[in-house]
Coordinates of C-alpha atoms and ligand atoms in Angstrom, one line a residue:
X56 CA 0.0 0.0 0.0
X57 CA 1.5 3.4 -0.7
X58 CA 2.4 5.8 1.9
X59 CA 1.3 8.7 -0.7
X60 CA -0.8 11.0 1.4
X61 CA -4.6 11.6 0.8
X62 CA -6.2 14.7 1.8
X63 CA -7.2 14.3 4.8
X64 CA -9.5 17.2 4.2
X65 CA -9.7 20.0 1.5
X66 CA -9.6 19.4 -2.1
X67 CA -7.0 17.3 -4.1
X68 CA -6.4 20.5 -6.0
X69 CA -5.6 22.6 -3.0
X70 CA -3.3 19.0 -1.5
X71 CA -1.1 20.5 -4.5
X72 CA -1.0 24.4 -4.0
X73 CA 1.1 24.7 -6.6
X74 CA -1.6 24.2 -8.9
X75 CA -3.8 27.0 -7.7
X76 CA -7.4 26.9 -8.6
X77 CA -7.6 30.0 -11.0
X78 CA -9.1 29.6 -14.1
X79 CA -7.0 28.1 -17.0
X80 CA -6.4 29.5 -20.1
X81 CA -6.1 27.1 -22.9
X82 CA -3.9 29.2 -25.5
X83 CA -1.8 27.0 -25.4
X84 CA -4.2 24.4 -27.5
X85 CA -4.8 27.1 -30.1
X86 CA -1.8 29.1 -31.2
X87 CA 0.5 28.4 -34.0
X88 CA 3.3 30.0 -32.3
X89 CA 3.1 28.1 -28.2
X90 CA 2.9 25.0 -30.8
X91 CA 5.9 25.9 -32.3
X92 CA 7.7 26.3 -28.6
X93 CA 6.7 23.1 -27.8
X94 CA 8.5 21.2 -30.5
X95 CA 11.4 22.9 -29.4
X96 CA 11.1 22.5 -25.9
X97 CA 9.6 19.3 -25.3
X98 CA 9.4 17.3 -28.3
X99 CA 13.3 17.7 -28.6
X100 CA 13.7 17.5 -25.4
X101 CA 11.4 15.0 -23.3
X102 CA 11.7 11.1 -23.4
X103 CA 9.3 9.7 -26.0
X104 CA 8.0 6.3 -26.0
X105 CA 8.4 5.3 -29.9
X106 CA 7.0 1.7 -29.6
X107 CA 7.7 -1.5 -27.4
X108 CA 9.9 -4.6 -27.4
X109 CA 7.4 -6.6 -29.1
X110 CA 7.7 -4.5 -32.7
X111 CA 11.3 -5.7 -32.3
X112 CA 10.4 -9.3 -32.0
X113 CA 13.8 -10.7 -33.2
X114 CA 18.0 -9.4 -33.2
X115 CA 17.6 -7.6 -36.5
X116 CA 14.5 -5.9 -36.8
X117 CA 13.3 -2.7 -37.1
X118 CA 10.9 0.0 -37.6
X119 CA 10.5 3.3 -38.1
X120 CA 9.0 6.1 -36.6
X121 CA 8.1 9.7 -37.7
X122 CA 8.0 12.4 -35.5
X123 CA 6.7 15.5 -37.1
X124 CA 6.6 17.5 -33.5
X125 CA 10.1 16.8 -33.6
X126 CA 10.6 17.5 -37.6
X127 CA 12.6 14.0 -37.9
X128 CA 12.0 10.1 -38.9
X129 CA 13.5 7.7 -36.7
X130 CA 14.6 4.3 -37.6
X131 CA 14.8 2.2 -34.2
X132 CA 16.9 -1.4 -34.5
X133 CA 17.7 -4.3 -32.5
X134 CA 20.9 -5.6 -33.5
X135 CA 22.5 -8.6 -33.6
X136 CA 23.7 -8.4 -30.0
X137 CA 20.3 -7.7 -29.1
X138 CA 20.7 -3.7 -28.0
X139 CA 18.1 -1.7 -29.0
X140 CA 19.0 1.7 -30.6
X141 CA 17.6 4.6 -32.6
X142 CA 18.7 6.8 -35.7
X143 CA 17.8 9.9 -37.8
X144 CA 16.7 8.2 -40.6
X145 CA 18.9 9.9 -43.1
X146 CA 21.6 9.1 -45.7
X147 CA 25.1 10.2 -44.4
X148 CA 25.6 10.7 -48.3
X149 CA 22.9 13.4 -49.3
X150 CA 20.4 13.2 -46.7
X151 CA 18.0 11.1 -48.4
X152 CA 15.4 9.6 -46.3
X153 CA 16.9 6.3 -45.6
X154 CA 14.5 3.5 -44.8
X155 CA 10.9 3.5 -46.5
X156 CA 8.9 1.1 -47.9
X157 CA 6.0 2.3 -50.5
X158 CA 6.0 5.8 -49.8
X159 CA 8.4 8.0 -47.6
X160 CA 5.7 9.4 -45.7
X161 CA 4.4 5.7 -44.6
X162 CA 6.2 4.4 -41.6
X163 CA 7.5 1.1 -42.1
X164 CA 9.2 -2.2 -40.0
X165 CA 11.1 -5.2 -41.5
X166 CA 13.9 -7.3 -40.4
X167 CA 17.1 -7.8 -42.0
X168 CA 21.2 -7.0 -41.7
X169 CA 21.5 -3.7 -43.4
X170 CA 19.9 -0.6 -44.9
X171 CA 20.3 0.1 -48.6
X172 CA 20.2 4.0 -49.4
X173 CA 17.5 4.0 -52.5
X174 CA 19.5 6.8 -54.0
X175 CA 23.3 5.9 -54.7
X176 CA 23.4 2.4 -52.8
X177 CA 25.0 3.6 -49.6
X178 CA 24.8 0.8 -46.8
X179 CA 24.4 0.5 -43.4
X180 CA 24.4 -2.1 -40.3
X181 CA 21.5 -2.6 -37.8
X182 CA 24.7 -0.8 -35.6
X183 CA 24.1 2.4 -37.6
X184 CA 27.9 2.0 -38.9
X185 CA 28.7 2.6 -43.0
X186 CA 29.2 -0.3 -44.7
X187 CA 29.8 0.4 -48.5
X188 CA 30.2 3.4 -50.3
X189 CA 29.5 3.0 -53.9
X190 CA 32.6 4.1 -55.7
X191 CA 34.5 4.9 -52.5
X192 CA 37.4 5.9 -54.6
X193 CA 35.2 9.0 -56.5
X194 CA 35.3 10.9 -53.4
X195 CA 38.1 13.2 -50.9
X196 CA 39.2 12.5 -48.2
X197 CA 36.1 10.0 -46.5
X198 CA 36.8 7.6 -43.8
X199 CA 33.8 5.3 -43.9
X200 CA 34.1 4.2 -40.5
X201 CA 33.1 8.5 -39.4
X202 CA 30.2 7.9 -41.7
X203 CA 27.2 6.5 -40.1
X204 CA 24.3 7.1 -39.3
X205 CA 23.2 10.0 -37.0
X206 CA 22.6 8.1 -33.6
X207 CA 19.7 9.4 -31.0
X208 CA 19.2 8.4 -27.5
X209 CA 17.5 5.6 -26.7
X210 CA 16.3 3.7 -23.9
X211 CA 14.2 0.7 -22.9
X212 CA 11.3 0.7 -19.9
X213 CA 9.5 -2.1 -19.0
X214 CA 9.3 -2.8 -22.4
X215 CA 8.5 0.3 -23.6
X216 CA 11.2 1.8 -25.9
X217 CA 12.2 5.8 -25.3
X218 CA 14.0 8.2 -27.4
X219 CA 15.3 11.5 -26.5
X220 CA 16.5 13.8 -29.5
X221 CA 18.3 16.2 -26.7
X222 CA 22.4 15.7 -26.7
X223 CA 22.9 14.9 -24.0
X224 CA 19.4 14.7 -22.6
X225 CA 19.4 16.7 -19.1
X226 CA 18.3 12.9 -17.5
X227 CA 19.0 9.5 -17.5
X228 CA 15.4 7.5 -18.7
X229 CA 14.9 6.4 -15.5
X230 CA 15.7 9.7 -13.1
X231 CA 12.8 10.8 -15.9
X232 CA 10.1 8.7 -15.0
X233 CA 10.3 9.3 -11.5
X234 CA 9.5 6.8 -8.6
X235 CA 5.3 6.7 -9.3
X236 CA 6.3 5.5 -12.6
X237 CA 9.1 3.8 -12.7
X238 CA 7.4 1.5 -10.0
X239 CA 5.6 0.0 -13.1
X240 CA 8.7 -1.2 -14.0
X241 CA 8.0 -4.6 -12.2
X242 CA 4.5 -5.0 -13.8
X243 CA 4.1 -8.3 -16.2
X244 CA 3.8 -5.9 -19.5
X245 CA 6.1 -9.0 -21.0
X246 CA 3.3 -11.3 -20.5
X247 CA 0.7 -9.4 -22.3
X248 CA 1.7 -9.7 -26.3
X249 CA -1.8 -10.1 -27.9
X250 CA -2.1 -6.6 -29.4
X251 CA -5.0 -4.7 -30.9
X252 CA -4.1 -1.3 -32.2
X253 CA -6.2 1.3 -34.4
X254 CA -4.6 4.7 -35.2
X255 CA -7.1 8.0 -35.5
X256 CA -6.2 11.1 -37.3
X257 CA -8.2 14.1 -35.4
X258 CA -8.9 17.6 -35.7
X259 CA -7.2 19.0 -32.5
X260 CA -4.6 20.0 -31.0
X261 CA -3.1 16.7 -29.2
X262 CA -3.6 18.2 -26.0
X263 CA -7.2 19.0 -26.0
X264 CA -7.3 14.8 -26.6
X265 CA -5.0 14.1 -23.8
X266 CA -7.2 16.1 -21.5
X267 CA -10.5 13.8 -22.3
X268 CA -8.6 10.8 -20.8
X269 CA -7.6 12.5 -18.0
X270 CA -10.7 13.5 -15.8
X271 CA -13.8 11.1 -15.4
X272 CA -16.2 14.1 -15.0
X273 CA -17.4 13.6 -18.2
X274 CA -18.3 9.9 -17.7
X275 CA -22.0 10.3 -16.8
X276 CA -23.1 12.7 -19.6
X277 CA -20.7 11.4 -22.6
X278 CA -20.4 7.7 -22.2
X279 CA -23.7 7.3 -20.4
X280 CA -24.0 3.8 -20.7
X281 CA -20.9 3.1 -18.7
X282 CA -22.6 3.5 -15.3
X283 CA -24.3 1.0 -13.5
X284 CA -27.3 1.2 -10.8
X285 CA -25.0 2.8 -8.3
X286 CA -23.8 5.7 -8.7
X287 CA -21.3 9.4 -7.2
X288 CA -19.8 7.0 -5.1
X289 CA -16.0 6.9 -5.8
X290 CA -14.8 3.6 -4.0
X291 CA -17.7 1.7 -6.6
X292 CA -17.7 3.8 -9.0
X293 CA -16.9 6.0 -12.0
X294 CA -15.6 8.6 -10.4
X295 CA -11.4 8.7 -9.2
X296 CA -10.6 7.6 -6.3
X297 CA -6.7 8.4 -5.8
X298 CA -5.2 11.2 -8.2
X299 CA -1.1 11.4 -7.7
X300 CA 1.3 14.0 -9.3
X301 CA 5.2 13.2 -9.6
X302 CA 7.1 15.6 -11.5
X303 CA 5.2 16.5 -15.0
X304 CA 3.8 12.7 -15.0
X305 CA 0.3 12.1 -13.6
X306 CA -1.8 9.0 -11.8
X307 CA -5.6 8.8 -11.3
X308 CA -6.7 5.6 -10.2
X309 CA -10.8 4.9 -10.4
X310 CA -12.7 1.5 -9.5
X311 CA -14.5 1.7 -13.2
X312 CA -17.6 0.7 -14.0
X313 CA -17.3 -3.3 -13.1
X314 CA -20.0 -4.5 -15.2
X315 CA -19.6 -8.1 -14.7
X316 CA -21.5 -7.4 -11.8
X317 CA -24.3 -5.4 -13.2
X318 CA -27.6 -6.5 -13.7
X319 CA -28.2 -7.6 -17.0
X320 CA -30.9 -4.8 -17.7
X321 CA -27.6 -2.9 -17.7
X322 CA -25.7 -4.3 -20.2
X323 CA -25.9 -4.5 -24.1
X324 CA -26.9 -8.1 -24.7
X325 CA -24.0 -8.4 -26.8
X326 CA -21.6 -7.5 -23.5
X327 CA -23.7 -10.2 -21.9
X328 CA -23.0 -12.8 -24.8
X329 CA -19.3 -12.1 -25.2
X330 CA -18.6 -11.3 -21.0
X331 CA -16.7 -8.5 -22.2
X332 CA -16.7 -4.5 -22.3
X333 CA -14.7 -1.3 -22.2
X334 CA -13.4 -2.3 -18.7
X335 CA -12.3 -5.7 -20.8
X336 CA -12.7 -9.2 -20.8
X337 CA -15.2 -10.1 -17.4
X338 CA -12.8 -13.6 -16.7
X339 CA -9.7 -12.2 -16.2
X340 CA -6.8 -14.5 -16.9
X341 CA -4.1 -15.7 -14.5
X342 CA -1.0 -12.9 -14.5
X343 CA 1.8 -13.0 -11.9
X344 CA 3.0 -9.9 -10.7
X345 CA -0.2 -8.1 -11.9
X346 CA -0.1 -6.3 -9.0
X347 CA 3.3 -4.9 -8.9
X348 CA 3.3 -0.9 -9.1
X349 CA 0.1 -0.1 -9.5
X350 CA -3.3 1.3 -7.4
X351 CA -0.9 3.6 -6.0
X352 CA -3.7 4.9 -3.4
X353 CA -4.8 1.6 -2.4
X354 CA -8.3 2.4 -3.9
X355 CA -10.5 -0.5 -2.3
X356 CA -12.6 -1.1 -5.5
X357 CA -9.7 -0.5 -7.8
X358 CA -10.5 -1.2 -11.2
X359 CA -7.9 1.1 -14.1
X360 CA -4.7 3.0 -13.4
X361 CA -4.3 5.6 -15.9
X362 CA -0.8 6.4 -16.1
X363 CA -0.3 9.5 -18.1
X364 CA 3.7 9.9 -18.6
X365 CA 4.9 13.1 -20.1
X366 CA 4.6 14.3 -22.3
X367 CA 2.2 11.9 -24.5
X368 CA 2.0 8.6 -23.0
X369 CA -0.8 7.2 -21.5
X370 CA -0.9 3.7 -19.8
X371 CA -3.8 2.4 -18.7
X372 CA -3.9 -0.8 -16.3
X373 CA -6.9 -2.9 -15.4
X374 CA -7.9 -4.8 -12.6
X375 CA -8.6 -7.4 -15.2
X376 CA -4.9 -8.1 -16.1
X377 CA -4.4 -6.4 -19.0
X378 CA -4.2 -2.9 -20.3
X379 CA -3.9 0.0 -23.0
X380 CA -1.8 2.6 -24.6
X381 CA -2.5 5.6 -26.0
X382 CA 0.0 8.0 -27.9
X383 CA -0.9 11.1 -29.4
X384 CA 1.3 13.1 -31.8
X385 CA 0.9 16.6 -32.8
X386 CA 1.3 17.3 -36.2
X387 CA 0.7 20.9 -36.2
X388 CA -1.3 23.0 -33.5
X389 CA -5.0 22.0 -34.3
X390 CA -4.0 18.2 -35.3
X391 CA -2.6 14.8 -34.5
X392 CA -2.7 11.5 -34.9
X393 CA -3.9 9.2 -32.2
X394 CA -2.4 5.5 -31.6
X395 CA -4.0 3.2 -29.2
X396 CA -3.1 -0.1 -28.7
X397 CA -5.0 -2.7 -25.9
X398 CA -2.4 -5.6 -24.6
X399 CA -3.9 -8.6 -23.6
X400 CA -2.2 -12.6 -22.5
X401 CA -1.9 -14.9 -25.1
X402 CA -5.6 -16.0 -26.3
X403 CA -6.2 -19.7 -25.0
X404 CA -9.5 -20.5 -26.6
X405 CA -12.0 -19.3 -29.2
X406 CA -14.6 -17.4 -26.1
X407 CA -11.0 -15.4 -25.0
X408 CA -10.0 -14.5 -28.1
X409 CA -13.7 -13.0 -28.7
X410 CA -14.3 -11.5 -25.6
X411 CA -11.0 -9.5 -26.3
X412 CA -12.0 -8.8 -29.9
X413 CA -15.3 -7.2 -28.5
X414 CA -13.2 -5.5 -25.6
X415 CA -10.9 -3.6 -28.4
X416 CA -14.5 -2.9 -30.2
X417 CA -15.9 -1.5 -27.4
X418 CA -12.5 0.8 -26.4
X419 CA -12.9 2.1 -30.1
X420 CA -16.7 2.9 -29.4
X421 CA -15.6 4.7 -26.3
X422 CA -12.6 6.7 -27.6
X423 CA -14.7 7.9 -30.7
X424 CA -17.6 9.0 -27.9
X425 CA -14.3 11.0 -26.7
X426 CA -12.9 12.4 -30.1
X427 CA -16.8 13.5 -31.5
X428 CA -16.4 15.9 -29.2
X429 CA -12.4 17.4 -30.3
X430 CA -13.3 19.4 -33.3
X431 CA -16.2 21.6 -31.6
X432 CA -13.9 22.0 -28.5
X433 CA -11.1 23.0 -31.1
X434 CA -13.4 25.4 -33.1
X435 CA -14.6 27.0 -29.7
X436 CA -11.1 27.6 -28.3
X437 CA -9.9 29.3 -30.9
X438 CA -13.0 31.6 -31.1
X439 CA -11.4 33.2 -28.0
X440 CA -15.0 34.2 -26.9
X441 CA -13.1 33.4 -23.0
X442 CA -9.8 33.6 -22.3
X443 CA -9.9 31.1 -19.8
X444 CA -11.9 28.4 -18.1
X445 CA -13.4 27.3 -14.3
X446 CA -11.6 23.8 -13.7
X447 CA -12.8 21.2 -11.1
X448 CA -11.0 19.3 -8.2
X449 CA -12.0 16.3 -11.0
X450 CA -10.1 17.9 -13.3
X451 CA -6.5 18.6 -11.1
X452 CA -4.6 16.2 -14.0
X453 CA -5.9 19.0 -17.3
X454 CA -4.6 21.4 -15.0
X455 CA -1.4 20.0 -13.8
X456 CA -0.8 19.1 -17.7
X457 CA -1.1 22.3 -18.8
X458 CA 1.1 23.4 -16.3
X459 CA 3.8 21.3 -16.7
X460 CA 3.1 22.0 -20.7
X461 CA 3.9 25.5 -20.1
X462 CA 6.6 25.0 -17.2
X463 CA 8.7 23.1 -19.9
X464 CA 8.5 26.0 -22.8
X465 CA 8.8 28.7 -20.0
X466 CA 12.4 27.3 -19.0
X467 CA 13.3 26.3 -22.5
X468 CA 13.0 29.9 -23.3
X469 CA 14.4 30.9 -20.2
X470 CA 17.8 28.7 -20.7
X471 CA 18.0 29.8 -24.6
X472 CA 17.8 33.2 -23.6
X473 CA 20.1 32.6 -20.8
X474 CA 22.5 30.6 -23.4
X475 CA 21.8 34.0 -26.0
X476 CA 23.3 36.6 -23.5
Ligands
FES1627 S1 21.8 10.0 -50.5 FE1 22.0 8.0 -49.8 S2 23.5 7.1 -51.0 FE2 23.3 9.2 -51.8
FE2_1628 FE1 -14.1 9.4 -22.2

């Protein structure tokens, strides 16, 4: 059980004065300009999480990732010896992009000993080193062993792989993610390799999406079917139970809505025929360790962690041993694309394998509940008819997110001004 303290009276809000209670102003959603800060100051900066160990199944596969908040591609590798590591991926020769398959702009994976530049046949090793330059004896002066590829920090959690574009980055991966965190680092995520992903592109900027997973205040009127017979109570309920800041990473902890118990007047009857729903599968499967590091606040009825790492990372774990990640990248300030992925045990019959299939179904039903309402909240922002906005104790994570958002770009700017004079 953690020793975190609760409020023992007050508000969680007010438990982290810091925070203040003012109203919020969410410019920071809507202008071209903070936008452009933040790819400077956080999405060169921060550790990312690019993927996990299981797209790098084998020594000698890869894939690669485009960042466009960062204004790179990545290509991320396990070599032969097993490391994981991460590149730009560009051509040391003349900057041609240097692994796609199809189309440039498509991100791609593949497995294999080296890359072959499409342009004038450079190659390279999983390693990153050169290892043949067409015509080596055309050029001046090159020493192909200074000619690989441009490396970029990288780092493996719990599975989960991390970049960090800064050089040097300020801290190690670890010293990063903090204690609340980096407790999860003894959670079975190796167990759970049965993956169902969809990807959304959406007309927001990422944060504005970030904020509707972070606050279950908009449970009863948005996803109105979630909740049961009893209700506003927070140990049985959907409301949060536990909320927990550390650093810019955030933790709210809530028991769900534990529908396997619900009368069935409650349910959809197809919930009832598959014994699944948002909350997934109702028989959860054996998982050792599934425990370890999470329900931080020792919520009774404990039934999802939502883990929301910054900068765009959020894990969520289930009481019913599995759980879900969610990524969102900005690709400019009103837009980004949205990957979610649900993680699940190895399938052992045909009713698992369904009632999963109809969890991930039902997570997409949910999540599009949550984007239908992104544009109009987009289009309203950047009306500027108010220039800011009442927040609830409900709501502490939106506004410790945007604080941390803007604590970031303010000492970003504060350092390269600092590093100007
Ligand atoms: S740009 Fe890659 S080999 Fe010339
Ligand atoms: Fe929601």
């Amino acid at each position: 059980m953690s020793s975190f303290p609760r409020p023992a009276e007050g508000t969680w809000t007010e438990h982290y004065p810091e925070l203040g209670t003012g109203f919020v102003p969410f410019e920071d959603s809507i202008s071209p300009a903070f936008y452009e800060l933040e790819r400077e100051a956080i999405f060169r900066r921060a550790w990312l999480n690019v993927g996990r160990i299981d797209d790098l199944p084998r020594n000698g596969t890869w894939f690669t990732k485009d960042l466009a908040a960062a204004g790179t591609s990545l290509l991320v590798t396990r070599g032969m010896d097993g490391e994981v590591r991460a590149f730009h991926n560009v051509c040391r020769h003349r900057g041609n992009k240097l692994v796609w398959i199809g189309s440039p702009r498509d991100e791609a994976a593949g497995a294999g000993r080296q890359f072959v530049c499409k342009y004038h046949g450079w190659r390279y090793g999983l390693e990153g080193s050169c290892t043949y330059v067409h015509q080596q004896n055309e050029f001046f002066d090159i020493e192909k062993s200074t000619l690989g590829l441009a490396a970029v920090h990288c780092d493996v959690f719990a599975g989960f792989i991390f970049v960090n574009l800064a050089d040097p980055p300020s801290q190690t991966l670890r010293e990063y993610l903090g204690p609340m965190v980096g407790a999860l680092e003894d959670y079975p995520f190796d167990q759970l390799t049965e993956r169902y992903s969809f990807r959304a592109e959406n007309r927001s900027n990422w944060k504005i999406f970030l904020d509707a997973f972070q606050e279950y205040y908009h449970v009863p009127p948005l996803h109105t079917h979630q909740l049961g017979p009893v209700q506003r109570n927070p140990e049985t309920e959907f409301e949060a139970a536990h909320y927990q800041l550390d650093g810019p990473h955030r933790v709210v902890s809530t028991s769900g809505s534990h529908k396997h118990r619900f009368p069935t007047e409650y349910l959809y009857p197809s919930e009832a025929l598959f014994r699944s729903g948002n909350m997934g599968p109702w028989e959860a499967p054996d998982l050792e360790g599934a425990r370890n590091g999470v329900n931080p606040g020792g919520v009774k009825s404990w039934g999802i962690d939502n883990f929301q790492i910054f900068p765009n990372l959020e894990v969520l774990v289930y009481e019913r041993n599995w759980y879900l990640s969610y990524r969102f990248w900005p690709t400019s300030h009103n837009t980004h694309v949205f990957d979610a992925d649900l993680w699940f045990t190895p399938s052992k019959t045909a009713r698992e394998r369904l009632a999963r299939e109809y969890a991930a179904i039902t997570v997409k039903e949910y999540a599009l509940q949550d984007a239908g309402t992104l544009d109009g909240t987009q289009l309203g922002l950047e009306s500027r008819a108010f220039a800011d906005f009442p927040l609830n104790d409900q709501e502490i994570l939106v506004r410790h997110f945007h604080k941390s958002v803007n604590d970031w770009v303010r000492e970003h700017e504060q350092r390269s001004a600092g590093a100007a004079r």
